[in-house]
Amino acid sequence: MKHLLGIEDLSAGEIRDILDRAAYYAKSLETGKWDHKTLDNKIVITLFFEPSTRTLISFDIAAKRLGASVVNWQVENSSMRKNESFLDTILTLNQMKPDAIIMRHVEFGAPNFVAGHVDCPVINGGDSWREHPTQALLDALTMEREIGPIKDLTVAICGDVAHSRVANSNAILLKKMGANVRIVAPAFLMPQKFPVAGLETFTSLEEGLPGADAVMLLRIQKERMKAGQIPDDAAYHKEFGLTLERLNMAGRKAFVMHPGPMNRGVEIADELADDRERSLIAKQVAGGIPTRMAVLDMLIGK
Ligand code: CP
């Protein structure tokens, strides 16, 4: 693995290796015992062109937990504000010899473009609606730790699938690892085509949830919709919002997941977002650190 640009590029064996390494770091973070110098003398640049809390901060912490130094590039303070082009920015940063670049960008395939112009590994922190590979990896780690082996699971991916890079990366990963994957979305948020074969599709929660072990909700991505497409929050919640009662249609032991940020009262009811027994959302956030430690270790560790 030279870069991590998408789950699409990984074999089931490579995914297994990352998840095993992530599980090792998850346990290590509990005991405080790991090699804190794994990334000694390494310099990582974070290059985020879109807002982020979880991905940006957890990559920063993961790198520092392994001994790296992190440079947080910000577009508003950069020479792109003086009309420097995206490519010239990338070529300039490459000349400073970073050991890795972690990036998020609104353009489809932007990390792949950057990977073709730099000498170090590039890690995709989310591009357009294409892929968000470390989100899918941390979701898989969470499911394995909290529910069971991926190959035994039925996972319902619900909501605004049409605009979701999280849905794409999760669908690809879960199918590669042998899970049963359902896409549950209202017709206007159902994609025209899917990133992987073998997905079951449903247009209502009543049809799509029964028997699911995990219900993975997605944020309504209003910023990717045209004005006339944006649903009314209350109407969407009535039709497609997940409540505890609706989660119970999946089963009394089914869990809710959400990559965040959540729209409370839209795709998820407040009561469910804070339900400590049925929600894995806080555990997903925590799982971001060991997952990203694993990815950094495997790409640039000693
Ligand atoms: N899940 C996720 O990517 O969250 P952020 O946008 O906060 O990074």
mmCIF file of N, CA, C and O in Angstrom, residues 154-197:
data_model
loop_
_atom_site.group_PDB
_atom_site.id
_atom_site.type_symbol
_atom_site.label_atom_id
_atom_site.label_comp_id
_atom_site.label_asym_id
_atom_site.label_seq_id
_atom_site.Cartn_x
_atom_site.Cartn_y
_atom_site.Cartn_z
ATOM 1 N N THR A 154 -25.655 -8.178 8.861
ATOM 2 C CA THR A 154 -26.500 -7.483 7.890
ATOM 3 C C THR A 154 -26.495 -6.011 8.291
ATOM 4 O O THR A 154 -26.835 -5.670 9.428
ATOM 5 N N VAL A 155 -26.065 -5.169 7.358
ATOM 6 C CA VAL A 155 -25.941 -3.735 7.650
ATOM 7 C C VAL A 155 -26.851 -2.958 6.703
ATOM 8 O O VAL A 155 -26.781 -3.136 5.480
ATOM 9 N N ALA A 156 -27.715 -2.131 7.281
ATOM 10 C CA ALA A 156 -28.598 -1.275 6.475
ATOM 11 C C ALA A 156 -28.010 0.131 6.455
ATOM 12 O O ALA A 156 -27.860 0.763 7.504
ATOM 13 N N ILE A 157 -27.646 0.604 5.268
ATOM 14 C CA ILE A 157 -27.103 1.961 5.098
ATOM 15 C C ILE A 157 -28.271 2.840 4.662
ATOM 16 O O ILE A 157 -28.854 2.610 3.593
ATOM 17 N N CYS A 158 -28.628 3.824 5.499
ATOM 18 C CA CYS A 158 -29.921 4.512 5.329
ATOM 19 C C CYS A 158 -29.802 6.020 5.178
ATOM 20 O O CYS A 158 -29.041 6.653 5.911
ATOM 21 N N GLY A 159 -30.597 6.567 4.290
ATOM 22 C CA GLY A 159 -30.729 8.019 4.222
ATOM 23 C C GLY A 159 -30.244 8.585 2.901
ATOM 24 O O GLY A 159 -30.553 8.052 1.833
ATOM 25 N N ASP A 160 -29.440 9.653 2.978
ATOM 26 C CA ASP A 160 -28.986 10.349 1.772
ATOM 27 C C ASP A 160 -27.800 9.610 1.150
ATOM 28 O O ASP A 160 -26.663 10.075 1.181
ATOM 29 N N VAL A 161 -28.093 8.465 0.570
ATOM 30 C CA VAL A 161 -27.027 7.632 -0.019
ATOM 31 C C VAL A 161 -26.491 8.281 -1.291
ATOM 32 O O VAL A 161 -25.302 8.196 -1.593
ATOM 33 N N ALA A 162 -27.365 8.985 -2.011
ATOM 34 C CA ALA A 162 -26.983 9.551 -3.317
ATOM 35 C C ALA A 162 -25.791 10.506 -3.217
ATOM 36 O O ALA A 162 -25.004 10.612 -4.151
ATOM 37 N N HIS A 163 -25.652 11.198 -2.085
ATOM 38 C CA HIS A 163 -24.588 12.207 -1.976
ATOM 39 C C HIS A 163 -23.475 11.774 -1.018
ATOM 40 O O HIS A 163 -22.688 12.607 -0.567
ATOM 41 N N SER A 164 -23.397 10.475 -0.676
ATOM 42 C CA SER A 164 -22.555 10.078 0.446
ATOM 43 C C SER A 164 -21.316 9.269 0.068
ATOM 44 O O SER A 164 -21.415 8.134 -0.378
ATOM 45 N N ARG A 165 -20.146 9.872 0.334
ATOM 46 C CA ARG A 165 -18.887 9.129 0.182
ATOM 47 C C ARG A 165 -18.762 8.071 1.278
ATOM 48 O O ARG A 165 -18.122 7.035 1.088
ATOM 49 N N VAL A 166 -19.360 8.331 2.438
ATOM 50 C CA VAL A 166 -19.329 7.341 3.527
ATOM 51 C C VAL A 166 -20.078 6.086 3.102
ATOM 52 O O VAL A 166 -19.621 4.954 3.331
ATOM 53 N N ALA A 167 -21.247 6.278 2.468
ATOM 54 C CA ALA A 167 -22.025 5.122 2.001
ATOM 55 C C ALA A 167 -21.222 4.324 0.979
ATOM 56 O O ALA A 167 -21.177 3.087 1.038
ATOM 57 N N ASN A 168 -20.571 5.011 0.035
ATOM 58 C CA ASN A 168 -19.789 4.298 -0.990
ATOM 59 C C ASN A 168 -18.684 3.464 -0.371
ATOM 60 O O ASN A 168 -18.540 2.269 -0.665
ATOM 61 N N SER A 169 -17.868 4.086 0.508
ATOM 62 C CA SER A 169 -16.730 3.349 1.087
ATOM 63 C C SER A 169 -17.227 2.205 1.960
ATOM 64 O O SER A 169 -16.648 1.107 1.949
ATOM 65 N N ASN A 170 -18.291 2.444 2.718
ATOM 66 C CA ASN A 170 -18.812 1.364 3.564
ATOM 67 C C ASN A 170 -19.381 0.218 2.732
ATOM 68 O O ASN A 170 -19.153 -0.949 3.054
ATOM 69 N N ALA A 171 -20.135 0.555 1.686
ATOM 70 C CA ALA A 171 -20.721 -0.514 0.861
ATOM 71 C C ALA A 171 -19.619 -1.382 0.252
ATOM 72 O O ALA A 171 -19.700 -2.616 0.262
ATOM 73 N N ILE A 172 -18.564 -0.732 -0.241
ATOM 74 C CA ILE A 172 -17.469 -1.498 -0.868
ATOM 75 C C ILE A 172 -16.779 -2.367 0.178
ATOM 76 O O ILE A 172 -16.556 -3.566 -0.032
ATOM 77 N N LEU A 173 -16.444 -1.766 1.323
ATOM 78 C CA LEU A 173 -15.733 -2.530 2.369
ATOM 79 C C LEU A 173 -16.588 -3.702 2.864
ATOM 80 O O LEU A 173 -16.106 -4.840 2.961
ATOM 81 N N LEU A 174 -17.837 -3.413 3.176
ATOM 82 C CA LEU A 174 -18.689 -4.462 3.762
ATOM 83 C C LEU A 174 -18.886 -5.615 2.776
ATOM 84 O O LEU A 174 -18.869 -6.789 3.180
ATOM 85 N N LYS A 175 -19.065 -5.314 1.497
ATOM 86 C CA LYS A 175 -19.208 -6.399 0.519
ATOM 87 C C LYS A 175 -17.897 -7.179 0.390
ATOM 88 O O LYS A 175 -17.904 -8.403 0.327
ATOM 89 N N LYS A 176 -16.769 -6.481 0.360
ATOM 90 C CA LYS A 176 -15.477 -7.193 0.240
ATOM 91 C C LYS A 176 -15.246 -8.120 1.425
ATOM 92 O O LYS A 176 -14.609 -9.158 1.305
ATOM 93 N N MET A 177 -15.776 -7.727 2.586
ATOM 94 C CA MET A 177 -15.559 -8.520 3.806
ATOM 95 C C MET A 177 -16.699 -9.501 4.065
ATOM 96 O O MET A 177 -16.737 -10.155 5.112
ATOM 97 N N GLY A 178 -17.643 -9.602 3.119
ATOM 98 C CA GLY A 178 -18.633 -10.684 3.179
ATOM 99 C C GLY A 178 -19.927 -10.377 3.890
ATOM 100 O O GLY A 178 -20.728 -11.284 4.140
ATOM 101 N N ALA A 179 -20.199 -9.106 4.206
ATOM 102 C CA ALA A 179 -21.456 -8.766 4.891
ATOM 103 C C ALA A 179 -22.614 -8.735 3.899
ATOM 104 O O ALA A 179 -22.428 -8.645 2.685
ATOM 105 N N ASN A 180 -23.808 -8.800 4.462
ATOM 106 C CA ASN A 180 -25.031 -8.582 3.697
ATOM 107 C C ASN A 180 -25.352 -7.089 3.793
ATOM 108 O O ASN A 180 -25.496 -6.578 4.912
ATOM 109 N N VAL A 181 -25.413 -6.392 2.663
ATOM 110 C CA VAL A 181 -25.526 -4.926 2.701
ATOM 111 C C VAL A 181 -26.818 -4.471 2.033
ATOM 112 O O VAL A 181 -27.105 -4.850 0.898
ATOM 113 N N ARG A 182 -27.574 -3.667 2.757
ATOM 114 C CA ARG A 182 -28.814 -3.089 2.229
ATOM 115 C C ARG A 182 -28.668 -1.575 2.094
ATOM 116 O O ARG A 182 -28.095 -0.932 2.969
ATOM 117 N N ILE A 183 -29.201 -1.045 1.015
ATOM 118 C CA ILE A 183 -29.279 0.406 0.832
ATOM 119 C C ILE A 183 -30.748 0.781 1.007
ATOM 120 O O ILE A 183 -31.616 0.254 0.296
ATOM 121 N N VAL A 184 -31.009 1.641 1.984
ATOM 122 C CA VAL A 184 -32.386 2.025 2.305
ATOM 123 C C VAL A 184 -32.473 3.546 2.172
ATOM 124 O O VAL A 184 -31.867 4.280 2.970
ATOM 125 N N ALA A 185 -33.197 4.018 1.145
ATOM 126 C CA ALA A 185 -33.249 5.463 0.882
ATOM 127 C C ALA A 185 -34.552 5.806 0.193
ATOM 128 O O ALA A 185 -35.070 5.013 -0.602
ATOM 129 N N PRO A 186 -35.092 7.009 0.483
ATOM 130 C CA PRO A 186 -36.242 7.446 -0.311
ATOM 131 C C PRO A 186 -35.819 7.553 -1.770
ATOM 132 O O PRO A 186 -34.633 7.790 -2.058
ATOM 133 N N ALA A 187 -36.787 7.398 -2.680
ATOM 134 C CA ALA A 187 -36.445 7.314 -4.111
ATOM 135 C C ALA A 187 -35.575 8.496 -4.565
ATOM 136 O O ALA A 187 -34.631 8.307 -5.339
ATOM 137 N N PHE A 188 -35.847 9.706 -4.042
ATOM 138 C CA PHE A 188 -35.100 10.872 -4.534
ATOM 139 C C PHE A 188 -33.666 10.928 -3.988
ATOM 140 O O PHE A 188 -32.859 11.736 -4.450
ATOM 141 N N LEU A 189 -33.332 10.064 -3.015
ATOM 142 C CA LEU A 189 -31.955 9.997 -2.496
ATOM 143 C C LEU A 189 -31.287 8.656 -2.789
ATOM 144 O O LEU A 189 -30.229 8.346 -2.240
ATOM 145 N N MET A 190 -31.926 7.869 -3.654
ATOM 146 C CA MET A 190 -31.347 6.573 -4.054
ATOM 147 C C MET A 190 -30.401 6.826 -5.246
ATOM 148 O O MET A 190 -30.795 7.481 -6.214
ATOM 149 N N PRO A 191 -29.154 6.347 -5.186
ATOM 150 C CA PRO A 191 -28.234 6.590 -6.313
ATOM 151 C C PRO A 191 -28.710 5.912 -7.599
ATOM 152 O O PRO A 191 -29.405 4.897 -7.543
ATOM 153 N N GLN A 192 -28.305 6.470 -8.723
ATOM 154 C CA GLN A 192 -28.606 5.863 -10.024
ATOM 155 C C GLN A 192 -27.790 4.604 -10.220
ATOM 156 O O GLN A 192 -28.229 3.648 -10.845
ATOM 157 N N LYS A 193 -26.530 4.625 -9.712
ATOM 158 C CA LYS A 193 -25.702 3.428 -9.805
ATOM 159 C C LYS A 193 -24.902 3.274 -8.522
ATOM 160 O O LYS A 193 -24.725 4.242 -7.769
ATOM 161 N N PHE A 194 -24.401 2.071 -8.308
ATOM 162 C CA PHE A 194 -23.743 1.751 -7.037
ATOM 163 C C PHE A 194 -22.270 1.419 -7.264
ATOM 164 O O PHE A 194 -21.897 0.962 -8.343
ATOM 165 N N PRO A 195 -21.438 1.600 -6.229
ATOM 166 C CA PRO A 195 -19.998 1.377 -6.412
ATOM 167 C C PRO A 195 -19.610 -0.097 -6.391
ATOM 168 O O PRO A 195 -18.458 -0.430 -6.658
ATOM 169 N N VAL A 196 -20.580 -0.963 -6.075
ATOM 170 C CA VAL A 196 -20.258 -2.379 -5.934
ATOM 171 C C VAL A 196 -21.538 -3.165 -6.221
ATOM 172 O O VAL A 196 -22.648 -2.665 -6.021
ATOM 173 N N ALA A 197 -21.379 -4.409 -6.709
ATOM 174 C CA ALA A 197 -22.557 -5.242 -7.016
ATOM 175 C C ALA A 197 -23.053 -5.947 -5.757
ATOM 176 O O ALA A 197 -22.334 -6.044 -4.755
#
